mmCIF file of C-alpha atoms and ligand atoms in Angstrom:
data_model
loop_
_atom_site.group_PDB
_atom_site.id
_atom_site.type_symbol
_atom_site.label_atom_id
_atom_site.label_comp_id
_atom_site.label_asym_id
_atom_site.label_seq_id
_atom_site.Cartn_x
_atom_site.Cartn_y
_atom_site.Cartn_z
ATOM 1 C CA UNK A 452 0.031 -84.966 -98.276
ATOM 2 C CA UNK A 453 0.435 -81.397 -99.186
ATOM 3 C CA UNK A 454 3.169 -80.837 -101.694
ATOM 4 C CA UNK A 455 3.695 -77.704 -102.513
ATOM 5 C CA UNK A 456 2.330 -78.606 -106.057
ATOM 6 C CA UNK A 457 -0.817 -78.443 -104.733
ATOM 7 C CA UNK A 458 -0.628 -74.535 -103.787
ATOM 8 C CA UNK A 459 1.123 -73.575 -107.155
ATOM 9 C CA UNK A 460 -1.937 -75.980 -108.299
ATOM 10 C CA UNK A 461 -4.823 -74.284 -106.836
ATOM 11 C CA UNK A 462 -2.964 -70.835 -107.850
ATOM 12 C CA UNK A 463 -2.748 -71.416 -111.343
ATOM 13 C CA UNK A 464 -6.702 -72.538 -111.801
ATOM 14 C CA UNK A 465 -7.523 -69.909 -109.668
ATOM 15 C CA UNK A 466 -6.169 -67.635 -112.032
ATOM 16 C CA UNK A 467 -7.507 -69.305 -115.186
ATOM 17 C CA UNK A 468 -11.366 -68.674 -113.247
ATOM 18 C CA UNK A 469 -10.216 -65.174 -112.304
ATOM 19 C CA UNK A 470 -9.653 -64.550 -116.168
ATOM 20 C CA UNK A 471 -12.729 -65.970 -117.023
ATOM 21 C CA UNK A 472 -14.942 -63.698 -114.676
ATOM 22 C CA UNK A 473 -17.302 -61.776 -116.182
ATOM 23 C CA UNK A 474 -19.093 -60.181 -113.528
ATOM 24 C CA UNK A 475 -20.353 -60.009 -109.813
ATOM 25 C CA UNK A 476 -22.037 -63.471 -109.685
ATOM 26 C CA UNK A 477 -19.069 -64.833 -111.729
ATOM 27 C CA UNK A 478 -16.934 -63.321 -109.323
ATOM 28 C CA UNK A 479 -19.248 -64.661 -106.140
ATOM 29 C CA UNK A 480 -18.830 -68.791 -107.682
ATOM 30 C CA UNK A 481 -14.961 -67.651 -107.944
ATOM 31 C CA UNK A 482 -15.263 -66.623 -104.173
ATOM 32 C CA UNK A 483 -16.956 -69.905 -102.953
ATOM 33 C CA UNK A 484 -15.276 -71.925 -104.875
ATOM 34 C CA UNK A 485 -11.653 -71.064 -103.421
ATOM 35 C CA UNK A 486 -12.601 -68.834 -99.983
ATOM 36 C CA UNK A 487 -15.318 -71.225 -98.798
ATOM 37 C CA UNK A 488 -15.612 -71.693 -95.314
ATOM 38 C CA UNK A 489 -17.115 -75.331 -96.020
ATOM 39 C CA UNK A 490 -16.313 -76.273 -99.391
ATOM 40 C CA UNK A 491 -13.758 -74.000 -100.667
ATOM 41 C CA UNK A 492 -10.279 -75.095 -102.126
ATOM 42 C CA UNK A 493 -7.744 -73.139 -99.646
ATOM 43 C CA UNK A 494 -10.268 -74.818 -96.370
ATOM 44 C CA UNK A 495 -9.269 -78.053 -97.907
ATOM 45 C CA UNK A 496 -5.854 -76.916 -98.066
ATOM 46 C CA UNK A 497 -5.640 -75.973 -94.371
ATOM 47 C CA UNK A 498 -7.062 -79.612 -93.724
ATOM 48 C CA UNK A 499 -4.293 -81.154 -95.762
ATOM 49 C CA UNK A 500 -1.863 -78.841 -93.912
ATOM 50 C CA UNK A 501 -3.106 -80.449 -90.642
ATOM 51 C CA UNK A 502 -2.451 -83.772 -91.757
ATOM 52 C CA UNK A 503 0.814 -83.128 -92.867
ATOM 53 C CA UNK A 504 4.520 -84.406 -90.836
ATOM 54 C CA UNK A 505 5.326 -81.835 -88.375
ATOM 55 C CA UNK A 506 8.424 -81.036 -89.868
ATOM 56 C CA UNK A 507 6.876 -79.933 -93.429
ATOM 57 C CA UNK A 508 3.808 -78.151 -91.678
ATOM 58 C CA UNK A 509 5.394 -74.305 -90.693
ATOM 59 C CA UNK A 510 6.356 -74.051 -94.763
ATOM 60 C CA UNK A 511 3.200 -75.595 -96.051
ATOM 61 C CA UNK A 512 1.064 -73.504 -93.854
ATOM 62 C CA UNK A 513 2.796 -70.194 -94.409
ATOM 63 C CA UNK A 514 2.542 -70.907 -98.180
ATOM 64 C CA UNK A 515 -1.411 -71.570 -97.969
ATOM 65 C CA UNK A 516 -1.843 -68.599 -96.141
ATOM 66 C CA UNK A 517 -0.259 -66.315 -98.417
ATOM 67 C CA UNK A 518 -2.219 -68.104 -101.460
ATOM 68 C CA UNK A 519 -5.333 -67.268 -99.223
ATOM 69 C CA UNK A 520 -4.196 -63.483 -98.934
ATOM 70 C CA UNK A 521 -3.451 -63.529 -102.656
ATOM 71 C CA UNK A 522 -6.736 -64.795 -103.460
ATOM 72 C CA UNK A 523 -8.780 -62.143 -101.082
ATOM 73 C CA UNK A 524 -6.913 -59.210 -102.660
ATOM 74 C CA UNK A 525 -7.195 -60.227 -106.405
ATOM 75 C CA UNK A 526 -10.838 -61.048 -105.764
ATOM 76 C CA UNK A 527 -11.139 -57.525 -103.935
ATOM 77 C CA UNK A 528 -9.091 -55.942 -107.293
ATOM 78 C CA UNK A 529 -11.324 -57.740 -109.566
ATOM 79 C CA UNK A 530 -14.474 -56.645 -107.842
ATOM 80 C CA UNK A 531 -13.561 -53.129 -107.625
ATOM 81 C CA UNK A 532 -12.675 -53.036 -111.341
ATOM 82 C CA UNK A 533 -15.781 -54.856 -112.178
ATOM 83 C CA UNK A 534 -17.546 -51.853 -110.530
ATOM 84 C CA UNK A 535 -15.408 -49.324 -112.421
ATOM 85 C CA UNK A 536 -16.950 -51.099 -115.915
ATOM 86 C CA UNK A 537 -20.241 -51.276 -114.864
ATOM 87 C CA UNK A 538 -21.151 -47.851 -114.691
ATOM 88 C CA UNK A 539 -22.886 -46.484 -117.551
ATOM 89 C CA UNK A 540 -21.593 -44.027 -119.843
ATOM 90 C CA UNK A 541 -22.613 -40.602 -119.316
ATOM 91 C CA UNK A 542 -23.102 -41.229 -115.488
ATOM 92 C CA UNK A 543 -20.363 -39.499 -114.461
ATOM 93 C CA UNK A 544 -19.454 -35.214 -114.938
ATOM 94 C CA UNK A 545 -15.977 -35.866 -115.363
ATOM 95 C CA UNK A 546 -15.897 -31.928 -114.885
ATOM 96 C CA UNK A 547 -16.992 -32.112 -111.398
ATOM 97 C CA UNK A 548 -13.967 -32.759 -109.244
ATOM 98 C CA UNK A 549 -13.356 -36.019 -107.551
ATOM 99 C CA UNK A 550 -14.251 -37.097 -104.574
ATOM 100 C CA UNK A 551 -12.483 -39.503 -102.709
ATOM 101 C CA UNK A 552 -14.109 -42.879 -101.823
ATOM 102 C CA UNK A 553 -14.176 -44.086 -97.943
ATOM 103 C CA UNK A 554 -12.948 -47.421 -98.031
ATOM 104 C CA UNK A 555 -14.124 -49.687 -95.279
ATOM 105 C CA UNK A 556 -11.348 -51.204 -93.091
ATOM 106 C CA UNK A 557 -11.125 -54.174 -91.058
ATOM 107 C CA UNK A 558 -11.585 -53.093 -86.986
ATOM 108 C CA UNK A 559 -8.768 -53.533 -84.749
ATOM 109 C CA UNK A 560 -9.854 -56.317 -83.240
ATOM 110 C CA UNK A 561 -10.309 -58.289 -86.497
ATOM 111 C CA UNK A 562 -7.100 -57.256 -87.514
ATOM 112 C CA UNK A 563 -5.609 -59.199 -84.104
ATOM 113 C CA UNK A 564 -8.031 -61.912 -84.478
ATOM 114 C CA UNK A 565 -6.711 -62.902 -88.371
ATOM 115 C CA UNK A 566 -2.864 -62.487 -87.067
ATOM 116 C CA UNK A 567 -3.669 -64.849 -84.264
ATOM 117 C CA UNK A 568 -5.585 -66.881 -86.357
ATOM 118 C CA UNK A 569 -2.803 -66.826 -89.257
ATOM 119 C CA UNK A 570 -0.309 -67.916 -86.682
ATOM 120 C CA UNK A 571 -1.878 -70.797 -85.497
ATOM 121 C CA UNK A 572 -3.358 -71.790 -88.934
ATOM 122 C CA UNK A 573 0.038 -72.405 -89.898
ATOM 123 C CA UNK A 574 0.858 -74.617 -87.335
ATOM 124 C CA UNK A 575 -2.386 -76.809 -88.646
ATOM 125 C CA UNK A 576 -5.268 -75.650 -86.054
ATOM 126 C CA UNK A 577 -8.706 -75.679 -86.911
ATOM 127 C CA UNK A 578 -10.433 -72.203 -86.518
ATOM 128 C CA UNK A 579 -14.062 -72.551 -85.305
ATOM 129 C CA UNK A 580 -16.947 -70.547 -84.086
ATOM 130 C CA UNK A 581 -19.446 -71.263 -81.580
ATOM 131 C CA UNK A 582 -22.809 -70.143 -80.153
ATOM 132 C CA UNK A 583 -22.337 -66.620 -77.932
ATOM 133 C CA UNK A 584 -25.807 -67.894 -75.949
ATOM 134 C CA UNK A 585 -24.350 -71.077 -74.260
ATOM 135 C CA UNK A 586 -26.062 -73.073 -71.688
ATOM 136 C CA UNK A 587 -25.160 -73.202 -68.300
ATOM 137 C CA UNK A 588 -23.433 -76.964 -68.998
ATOM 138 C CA UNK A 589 -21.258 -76.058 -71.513
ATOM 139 C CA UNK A 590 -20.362 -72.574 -70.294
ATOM 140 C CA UNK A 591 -19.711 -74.227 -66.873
ATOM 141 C CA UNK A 592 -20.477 -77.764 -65.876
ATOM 142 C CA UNK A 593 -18.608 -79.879 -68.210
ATOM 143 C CA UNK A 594 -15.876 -77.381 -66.800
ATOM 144 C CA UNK A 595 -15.950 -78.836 -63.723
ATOM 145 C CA UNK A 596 -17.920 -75.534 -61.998
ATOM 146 C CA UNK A 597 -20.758 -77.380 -60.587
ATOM 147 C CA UNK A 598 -23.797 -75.111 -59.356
ATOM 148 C CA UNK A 599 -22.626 -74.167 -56.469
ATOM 149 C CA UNK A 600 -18.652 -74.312 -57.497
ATOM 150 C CA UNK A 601 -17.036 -70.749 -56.153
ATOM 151 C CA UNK A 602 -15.063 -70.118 -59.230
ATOM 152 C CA UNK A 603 -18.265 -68.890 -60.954
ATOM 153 C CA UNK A 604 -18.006 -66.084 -59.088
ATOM 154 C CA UNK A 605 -15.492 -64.889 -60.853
ATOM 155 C CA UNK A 606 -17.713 -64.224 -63.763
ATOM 156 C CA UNK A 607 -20.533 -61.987 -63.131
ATOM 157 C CA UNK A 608 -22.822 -63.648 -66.025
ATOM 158 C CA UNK A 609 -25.854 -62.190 -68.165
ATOM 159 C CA UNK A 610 -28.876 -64.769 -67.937
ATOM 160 C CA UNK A 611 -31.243 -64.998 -70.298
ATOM 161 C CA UNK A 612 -35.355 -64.949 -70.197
ATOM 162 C CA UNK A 613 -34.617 -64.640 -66.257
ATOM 163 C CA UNK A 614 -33.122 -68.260 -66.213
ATOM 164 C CA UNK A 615 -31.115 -68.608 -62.966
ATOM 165 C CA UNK A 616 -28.977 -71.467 -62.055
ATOM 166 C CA UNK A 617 -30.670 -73.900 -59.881
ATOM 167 C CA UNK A 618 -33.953 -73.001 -60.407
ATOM 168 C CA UNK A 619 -35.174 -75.857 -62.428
ATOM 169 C CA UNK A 620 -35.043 -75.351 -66.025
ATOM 170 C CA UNK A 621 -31.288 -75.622 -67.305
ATOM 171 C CA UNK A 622 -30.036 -71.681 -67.562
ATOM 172 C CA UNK A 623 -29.332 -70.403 -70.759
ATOM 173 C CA UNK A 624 -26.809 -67.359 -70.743
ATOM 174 C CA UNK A 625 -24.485 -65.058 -72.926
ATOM 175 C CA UNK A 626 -21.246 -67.265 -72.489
ATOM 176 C CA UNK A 627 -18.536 -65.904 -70.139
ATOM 177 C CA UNK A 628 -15.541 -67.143 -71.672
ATOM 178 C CA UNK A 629 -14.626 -69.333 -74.549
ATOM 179 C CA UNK A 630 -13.851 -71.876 -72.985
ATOM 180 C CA UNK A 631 -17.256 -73.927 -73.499
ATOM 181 C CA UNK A 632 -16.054 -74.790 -77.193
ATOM 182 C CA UNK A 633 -13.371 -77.166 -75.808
ATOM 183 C CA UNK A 634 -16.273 -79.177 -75.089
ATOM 184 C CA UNK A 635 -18.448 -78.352 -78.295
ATOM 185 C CA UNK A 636 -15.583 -79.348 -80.053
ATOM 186 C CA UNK A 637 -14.551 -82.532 -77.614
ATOM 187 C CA UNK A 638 -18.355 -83.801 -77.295
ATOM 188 C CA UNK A 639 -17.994 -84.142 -81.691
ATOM 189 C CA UNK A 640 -14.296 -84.675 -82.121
ATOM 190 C CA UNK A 641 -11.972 -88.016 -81.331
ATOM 191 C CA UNK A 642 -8.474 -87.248 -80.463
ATOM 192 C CA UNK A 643 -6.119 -85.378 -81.732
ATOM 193 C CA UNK A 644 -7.491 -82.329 -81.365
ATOM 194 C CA UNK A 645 -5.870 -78.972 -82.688
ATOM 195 C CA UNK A 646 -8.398 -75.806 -82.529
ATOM 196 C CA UNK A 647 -8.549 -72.325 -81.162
ATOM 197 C CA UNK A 648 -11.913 -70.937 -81.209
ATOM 198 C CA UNK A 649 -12.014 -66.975 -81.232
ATOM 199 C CA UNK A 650 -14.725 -64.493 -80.381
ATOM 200 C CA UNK A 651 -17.151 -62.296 -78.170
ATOM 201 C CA UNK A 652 -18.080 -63.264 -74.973
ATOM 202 C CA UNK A 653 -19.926 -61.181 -72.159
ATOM 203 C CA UNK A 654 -19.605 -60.422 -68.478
ATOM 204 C CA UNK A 655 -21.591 -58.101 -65.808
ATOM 205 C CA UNK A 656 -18.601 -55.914 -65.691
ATOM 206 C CA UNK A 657 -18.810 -52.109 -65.338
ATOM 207 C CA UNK A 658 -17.059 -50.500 -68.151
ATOM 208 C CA UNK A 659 -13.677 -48.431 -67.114
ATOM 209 C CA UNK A 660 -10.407 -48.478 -69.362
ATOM 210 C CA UNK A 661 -9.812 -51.799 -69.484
ATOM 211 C CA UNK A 662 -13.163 -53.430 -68.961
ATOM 212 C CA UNK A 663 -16.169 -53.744 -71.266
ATOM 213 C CA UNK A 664 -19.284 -56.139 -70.805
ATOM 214 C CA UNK A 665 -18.380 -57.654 -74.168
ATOM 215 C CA UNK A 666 -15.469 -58.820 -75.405
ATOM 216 C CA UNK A 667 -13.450 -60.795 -77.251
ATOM 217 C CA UNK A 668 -11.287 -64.151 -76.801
ATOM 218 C CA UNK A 669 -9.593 -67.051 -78.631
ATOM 219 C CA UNK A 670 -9.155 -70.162 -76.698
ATOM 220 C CA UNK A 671 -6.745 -72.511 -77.503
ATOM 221 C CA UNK A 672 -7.000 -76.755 -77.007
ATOM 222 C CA UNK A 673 -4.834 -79.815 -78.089
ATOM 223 C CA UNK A 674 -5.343 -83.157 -76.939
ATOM 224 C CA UNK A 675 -3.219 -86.028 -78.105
ATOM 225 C CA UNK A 676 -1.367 -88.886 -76.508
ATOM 226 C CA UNK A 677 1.568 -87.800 -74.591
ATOM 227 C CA UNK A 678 1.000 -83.898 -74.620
ATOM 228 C CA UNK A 679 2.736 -82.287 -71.844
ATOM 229 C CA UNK A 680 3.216 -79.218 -70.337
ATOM 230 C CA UNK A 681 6.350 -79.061 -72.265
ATOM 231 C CA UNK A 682 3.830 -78.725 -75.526
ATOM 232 C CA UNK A 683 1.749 -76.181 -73.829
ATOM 233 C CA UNK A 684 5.031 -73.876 -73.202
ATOM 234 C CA UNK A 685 6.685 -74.189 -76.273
ATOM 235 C CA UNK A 686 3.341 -73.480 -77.741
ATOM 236 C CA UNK A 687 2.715 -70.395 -76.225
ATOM 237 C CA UNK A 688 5.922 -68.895 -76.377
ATOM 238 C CA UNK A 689 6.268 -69.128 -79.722
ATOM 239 C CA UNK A 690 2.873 -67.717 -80.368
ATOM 240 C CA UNK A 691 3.807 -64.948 -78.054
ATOM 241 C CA UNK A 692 7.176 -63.961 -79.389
ATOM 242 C CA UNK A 693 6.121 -64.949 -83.365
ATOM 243 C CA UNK A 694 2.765 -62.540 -82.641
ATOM 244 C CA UNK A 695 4.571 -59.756 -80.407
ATOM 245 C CA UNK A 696 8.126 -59.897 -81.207
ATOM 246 C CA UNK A 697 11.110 -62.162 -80.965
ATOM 247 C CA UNK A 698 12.672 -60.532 -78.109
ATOM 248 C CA UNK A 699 9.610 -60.438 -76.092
ATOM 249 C CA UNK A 700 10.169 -62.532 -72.528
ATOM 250 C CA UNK A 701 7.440 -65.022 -71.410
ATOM 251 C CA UNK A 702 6.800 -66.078 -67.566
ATOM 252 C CA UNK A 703 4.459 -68.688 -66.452
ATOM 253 C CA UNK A 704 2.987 -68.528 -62.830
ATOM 254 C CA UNK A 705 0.876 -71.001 -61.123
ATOM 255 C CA UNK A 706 -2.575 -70.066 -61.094
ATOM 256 C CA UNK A 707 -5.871 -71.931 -60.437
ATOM 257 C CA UNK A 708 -8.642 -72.815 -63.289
ATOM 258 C CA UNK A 709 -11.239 -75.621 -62.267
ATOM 259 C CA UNK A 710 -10.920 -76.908 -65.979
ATOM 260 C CA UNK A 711 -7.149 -77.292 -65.902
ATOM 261 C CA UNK A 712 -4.575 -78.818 -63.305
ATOM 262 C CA UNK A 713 -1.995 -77.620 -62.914
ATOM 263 C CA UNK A 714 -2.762 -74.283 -64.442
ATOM 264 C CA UNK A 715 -0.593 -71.208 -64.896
ATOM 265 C CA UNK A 716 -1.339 -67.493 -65.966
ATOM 266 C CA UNK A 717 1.438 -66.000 -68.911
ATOM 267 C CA UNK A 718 2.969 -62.729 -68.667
ATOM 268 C CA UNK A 719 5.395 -61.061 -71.481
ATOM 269 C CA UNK A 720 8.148 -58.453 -70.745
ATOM 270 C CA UNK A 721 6.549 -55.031 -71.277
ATOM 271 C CA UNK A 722 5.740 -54.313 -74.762
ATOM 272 C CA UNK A 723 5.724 -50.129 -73.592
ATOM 273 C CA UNK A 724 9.371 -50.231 -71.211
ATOM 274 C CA UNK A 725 10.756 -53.374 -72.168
ATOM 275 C CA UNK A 726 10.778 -54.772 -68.620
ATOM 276 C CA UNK A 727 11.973 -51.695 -67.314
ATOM 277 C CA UNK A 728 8.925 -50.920 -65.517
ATOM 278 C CA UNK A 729 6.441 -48.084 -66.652
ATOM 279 C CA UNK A 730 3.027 -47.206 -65.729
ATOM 280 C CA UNK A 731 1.572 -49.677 -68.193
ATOM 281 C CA UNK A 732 2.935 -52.698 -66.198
ATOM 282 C CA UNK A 733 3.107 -50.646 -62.658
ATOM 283 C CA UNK A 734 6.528 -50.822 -62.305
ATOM 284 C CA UNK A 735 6.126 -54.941 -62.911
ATOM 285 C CA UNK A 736 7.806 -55.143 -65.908
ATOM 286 C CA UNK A 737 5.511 -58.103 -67.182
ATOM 287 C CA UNK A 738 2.159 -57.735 -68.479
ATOM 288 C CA UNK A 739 -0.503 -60.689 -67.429
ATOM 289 C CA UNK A 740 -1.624 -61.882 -70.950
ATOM 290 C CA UNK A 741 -3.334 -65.219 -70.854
ATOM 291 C CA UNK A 742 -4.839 -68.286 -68.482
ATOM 292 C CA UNK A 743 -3.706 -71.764 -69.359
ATOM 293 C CA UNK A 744 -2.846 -75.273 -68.075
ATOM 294 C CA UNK A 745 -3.335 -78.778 -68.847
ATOM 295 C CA UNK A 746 -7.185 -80.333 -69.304
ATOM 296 C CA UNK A 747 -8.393 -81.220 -66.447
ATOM 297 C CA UNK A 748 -9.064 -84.824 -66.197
ATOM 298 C CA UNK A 749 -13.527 -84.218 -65.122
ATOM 299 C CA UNK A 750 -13.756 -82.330 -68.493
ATOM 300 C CA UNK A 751 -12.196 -85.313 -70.328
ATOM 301 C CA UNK A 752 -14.630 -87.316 -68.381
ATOM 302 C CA UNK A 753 -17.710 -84.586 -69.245
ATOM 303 C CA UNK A 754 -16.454 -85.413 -72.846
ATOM 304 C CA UNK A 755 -16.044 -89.168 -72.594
ATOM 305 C CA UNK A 756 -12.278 -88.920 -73.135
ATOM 306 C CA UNK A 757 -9.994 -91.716 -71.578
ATOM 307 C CA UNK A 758 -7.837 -89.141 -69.200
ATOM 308 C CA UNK A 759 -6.263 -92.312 -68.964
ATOM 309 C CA UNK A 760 -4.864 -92.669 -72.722
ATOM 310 C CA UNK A 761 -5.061 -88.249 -73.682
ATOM 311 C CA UNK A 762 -3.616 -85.637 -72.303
ATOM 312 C CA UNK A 763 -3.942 -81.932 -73.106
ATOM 313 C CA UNK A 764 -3.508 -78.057 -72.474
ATOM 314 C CA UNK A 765 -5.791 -75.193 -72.970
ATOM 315 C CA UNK A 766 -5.779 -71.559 -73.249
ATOM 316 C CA UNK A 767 -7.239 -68.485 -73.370
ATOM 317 C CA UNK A 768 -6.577 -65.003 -74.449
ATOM 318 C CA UNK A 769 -7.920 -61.725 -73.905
ATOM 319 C CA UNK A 770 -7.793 -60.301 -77.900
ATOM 320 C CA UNK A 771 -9.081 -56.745 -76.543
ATOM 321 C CA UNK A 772 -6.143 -56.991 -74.268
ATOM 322 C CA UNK A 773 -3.253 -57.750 -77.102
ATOM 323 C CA UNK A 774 -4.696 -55.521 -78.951
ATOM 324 C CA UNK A 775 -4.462 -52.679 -76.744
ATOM 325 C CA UNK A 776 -0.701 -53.516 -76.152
ATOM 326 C CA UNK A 777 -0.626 -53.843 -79.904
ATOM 327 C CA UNK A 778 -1.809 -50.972 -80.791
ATOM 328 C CA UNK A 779 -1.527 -49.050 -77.742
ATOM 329 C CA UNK A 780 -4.777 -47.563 -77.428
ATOM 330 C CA UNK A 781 -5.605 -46.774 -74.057
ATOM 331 C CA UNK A 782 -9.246 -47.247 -73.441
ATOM 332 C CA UNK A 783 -10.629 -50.782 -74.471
ATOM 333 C CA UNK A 784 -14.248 -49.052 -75.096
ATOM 334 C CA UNK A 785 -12.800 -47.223 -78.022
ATOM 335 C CA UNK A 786 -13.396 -50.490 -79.473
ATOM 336 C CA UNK A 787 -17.011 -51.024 -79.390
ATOM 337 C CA UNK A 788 -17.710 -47.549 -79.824
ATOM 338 C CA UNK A 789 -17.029 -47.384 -83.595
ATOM 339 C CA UNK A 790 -15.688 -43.440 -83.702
ATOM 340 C CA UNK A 791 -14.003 -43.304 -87.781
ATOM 341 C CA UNK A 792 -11.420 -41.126 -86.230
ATOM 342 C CA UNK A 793 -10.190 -44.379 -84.760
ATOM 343 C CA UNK A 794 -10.901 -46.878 -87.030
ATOM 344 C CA UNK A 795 -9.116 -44.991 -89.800
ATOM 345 C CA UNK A 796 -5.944 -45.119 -88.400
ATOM 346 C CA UNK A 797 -5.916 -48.396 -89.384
ATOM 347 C CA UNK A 798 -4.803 -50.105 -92.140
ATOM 348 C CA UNK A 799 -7.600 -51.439 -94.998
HETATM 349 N N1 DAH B 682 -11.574 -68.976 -69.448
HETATM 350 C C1 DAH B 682 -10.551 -68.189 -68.801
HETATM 351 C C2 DAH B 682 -11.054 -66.753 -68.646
HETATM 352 O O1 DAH B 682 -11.992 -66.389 -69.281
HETATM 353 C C3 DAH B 682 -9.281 -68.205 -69.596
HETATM 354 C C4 DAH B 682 -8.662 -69.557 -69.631
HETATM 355 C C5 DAH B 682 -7.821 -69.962 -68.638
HETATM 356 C C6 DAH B 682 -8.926 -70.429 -70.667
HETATM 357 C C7 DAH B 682 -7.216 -71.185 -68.639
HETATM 358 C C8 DAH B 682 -8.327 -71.694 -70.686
HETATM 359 C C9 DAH B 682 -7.469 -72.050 -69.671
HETATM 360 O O2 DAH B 682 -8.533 -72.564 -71.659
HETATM 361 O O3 DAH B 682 -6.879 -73.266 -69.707
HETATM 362 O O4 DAH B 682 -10.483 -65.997 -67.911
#
């Protein structure tokens, strides 16, 4: 169990190390040793998190996460002073006048996929990654979208090395959603399961404002005994009121997903009117944010779950989408076109 011991723990040797750094390679071991996606001492934090009672997870979490901030940025500090040293004397015409530096920044959409993965980290998910060339059974099969199922139509899909579904040899493709690492993670992974899974995914769409052949998701999955759709609401509205704000209203409508029954599509009040109705929502007041519902019981059986014994929900968000709301941009290729004049504005 997590006490918060451990986090004061961790803190204090990582200070001692940090003191004890000497330069960039020092600095690296420092890195791995306590930022390590595998290995490192704030991962096995996050794991202890998980494991914790429900009632002591929210505190634990939020006080590993800010350790893990804390770390980054003295580790960042550290590095840039270590820089600072290292240049040799006489280097530098102190007469000339200075120049100032351009920092990197994190883009946008990193910045909305760490606050969505913060969030949920807290609550003791697992973040993972997957493969952006899927196969045709993971991407759709074990989804329950056989061949021939309709609902693939709904994804206009990039094949690779002219692979086509149905013509013999399985298809490989760039993956459509994120939804094929509930079953990367299932086909591995016993019950309980507690993951989202962010990143890029692809579709034969024509860009226009708010469509771009690549972009980015998270998907959401937990799978226990006696998960409801009571879990899958509370869930999601406090993600969506913790990530947008606390006054924002949330409406599930019934929708249709061949991996989920029943499933349901989320919508918030307006971020822009406030549920007023504006342009932005066209005169709605509710913007459509995410798909969701509970596992359907064929992908439990594509997994070799008893849908018997587990139940579960699933989700997925658009991050392009939040973000634009977020940050109000209006034109979702300004995000894969990498202009500085828009990545400046924001914050390092
Ligand atoms: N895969 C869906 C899409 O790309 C989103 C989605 C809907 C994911 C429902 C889910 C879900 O996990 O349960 O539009």
């Amino acid at each position: 169990m997590t006490a918060p011991s451990d986090i004061d723990g961790i803190r204090a040797a990582f200070q001692t190390d940090l003191a004890a750094v000497a330069s960039e390679p020092d600095l690296q071991a420092v890195r791995d040793r306590y930022l390590g996606r595998k290995r490192g001492a704030v991962a096995a934090l996050m794991k202890q998190v998980a494991g914790a009672p429900p009632e002591a997870r929210p505190a634990l979490g939020k006080g590993a996460n800010v350790l893990k901030r804390e770390i980054e940025h003295a580790l960042d500090e550290r590095r840039k002073a270590l820089r600072m040293a290292a240049r040799p004397a006489g280097a530098v015409d102190v007469t000339l006048p200075g120049r100032a530096a351009p920092f990197g920044r994190r883009h946008p959409l990193t910045l909305i996929r760490e606050q969505v993965e913060s969030i949920f980290e807290s609550w003791g998910f697992e973040i993972l990654q997957g493969p952006q060339v899927e196969d045709d059974y993971h991407n759709f099969e074990a989804l329950n979208m056989p061949p021939d199922h309709p609902a693939r139509d709904m994804q206009d899909t990039f094949y690779l090395d002219g692979s086509m579904p149905g013509e013999g040899a399985p298809a490989t493709l760039l993956r459509t959603h994120t939804s094929g690492m509930q079953i990367r993670y299932m086909e591995r992974h016993e019950p309980p399961v507690r993951i989202i899974a962010p990143g890029l995914v692809y579709r034969r769409d024509t860009p226009d404002l708010t469509h771009s052949p690549m972009f980015m998701q998270v998907e959401g999955l937990m799978v226990d005994e006696g998960i409801t759709m009571a879990d899958l609401k509370g869930t999601l509205v406090g993600f969506l009121k913790a990530f947008f704000d606390p006054g924002t209203r949330v409406m599930f409508r019934p929708s249709f997903f061949p991996y989920t029954e029943p499933s349901a599509e989320v919508f918030i009040s307006c971020v822009f009117c406030g549920g007023g109705g504006c342009a932005v929502c066209k005169q709605t007041g509710w913007l459509e944010i995410l798909g969701c519902g509970m596992v359907h019981p064929a992908v439990f059986e594509a997994v070799g779950y008893d849908a018997e014994r587990y139940t579960g929900w699933a989700f997925g968000l658009g991050i392009d989408r939040v973000a634009l709301l977020k940050y109000r941009v209006e034109d979702i290729r300004l995000f894969y076109d990498n202009d500085l004049r828009l990545l400046e504005q924001f914050p390092h």
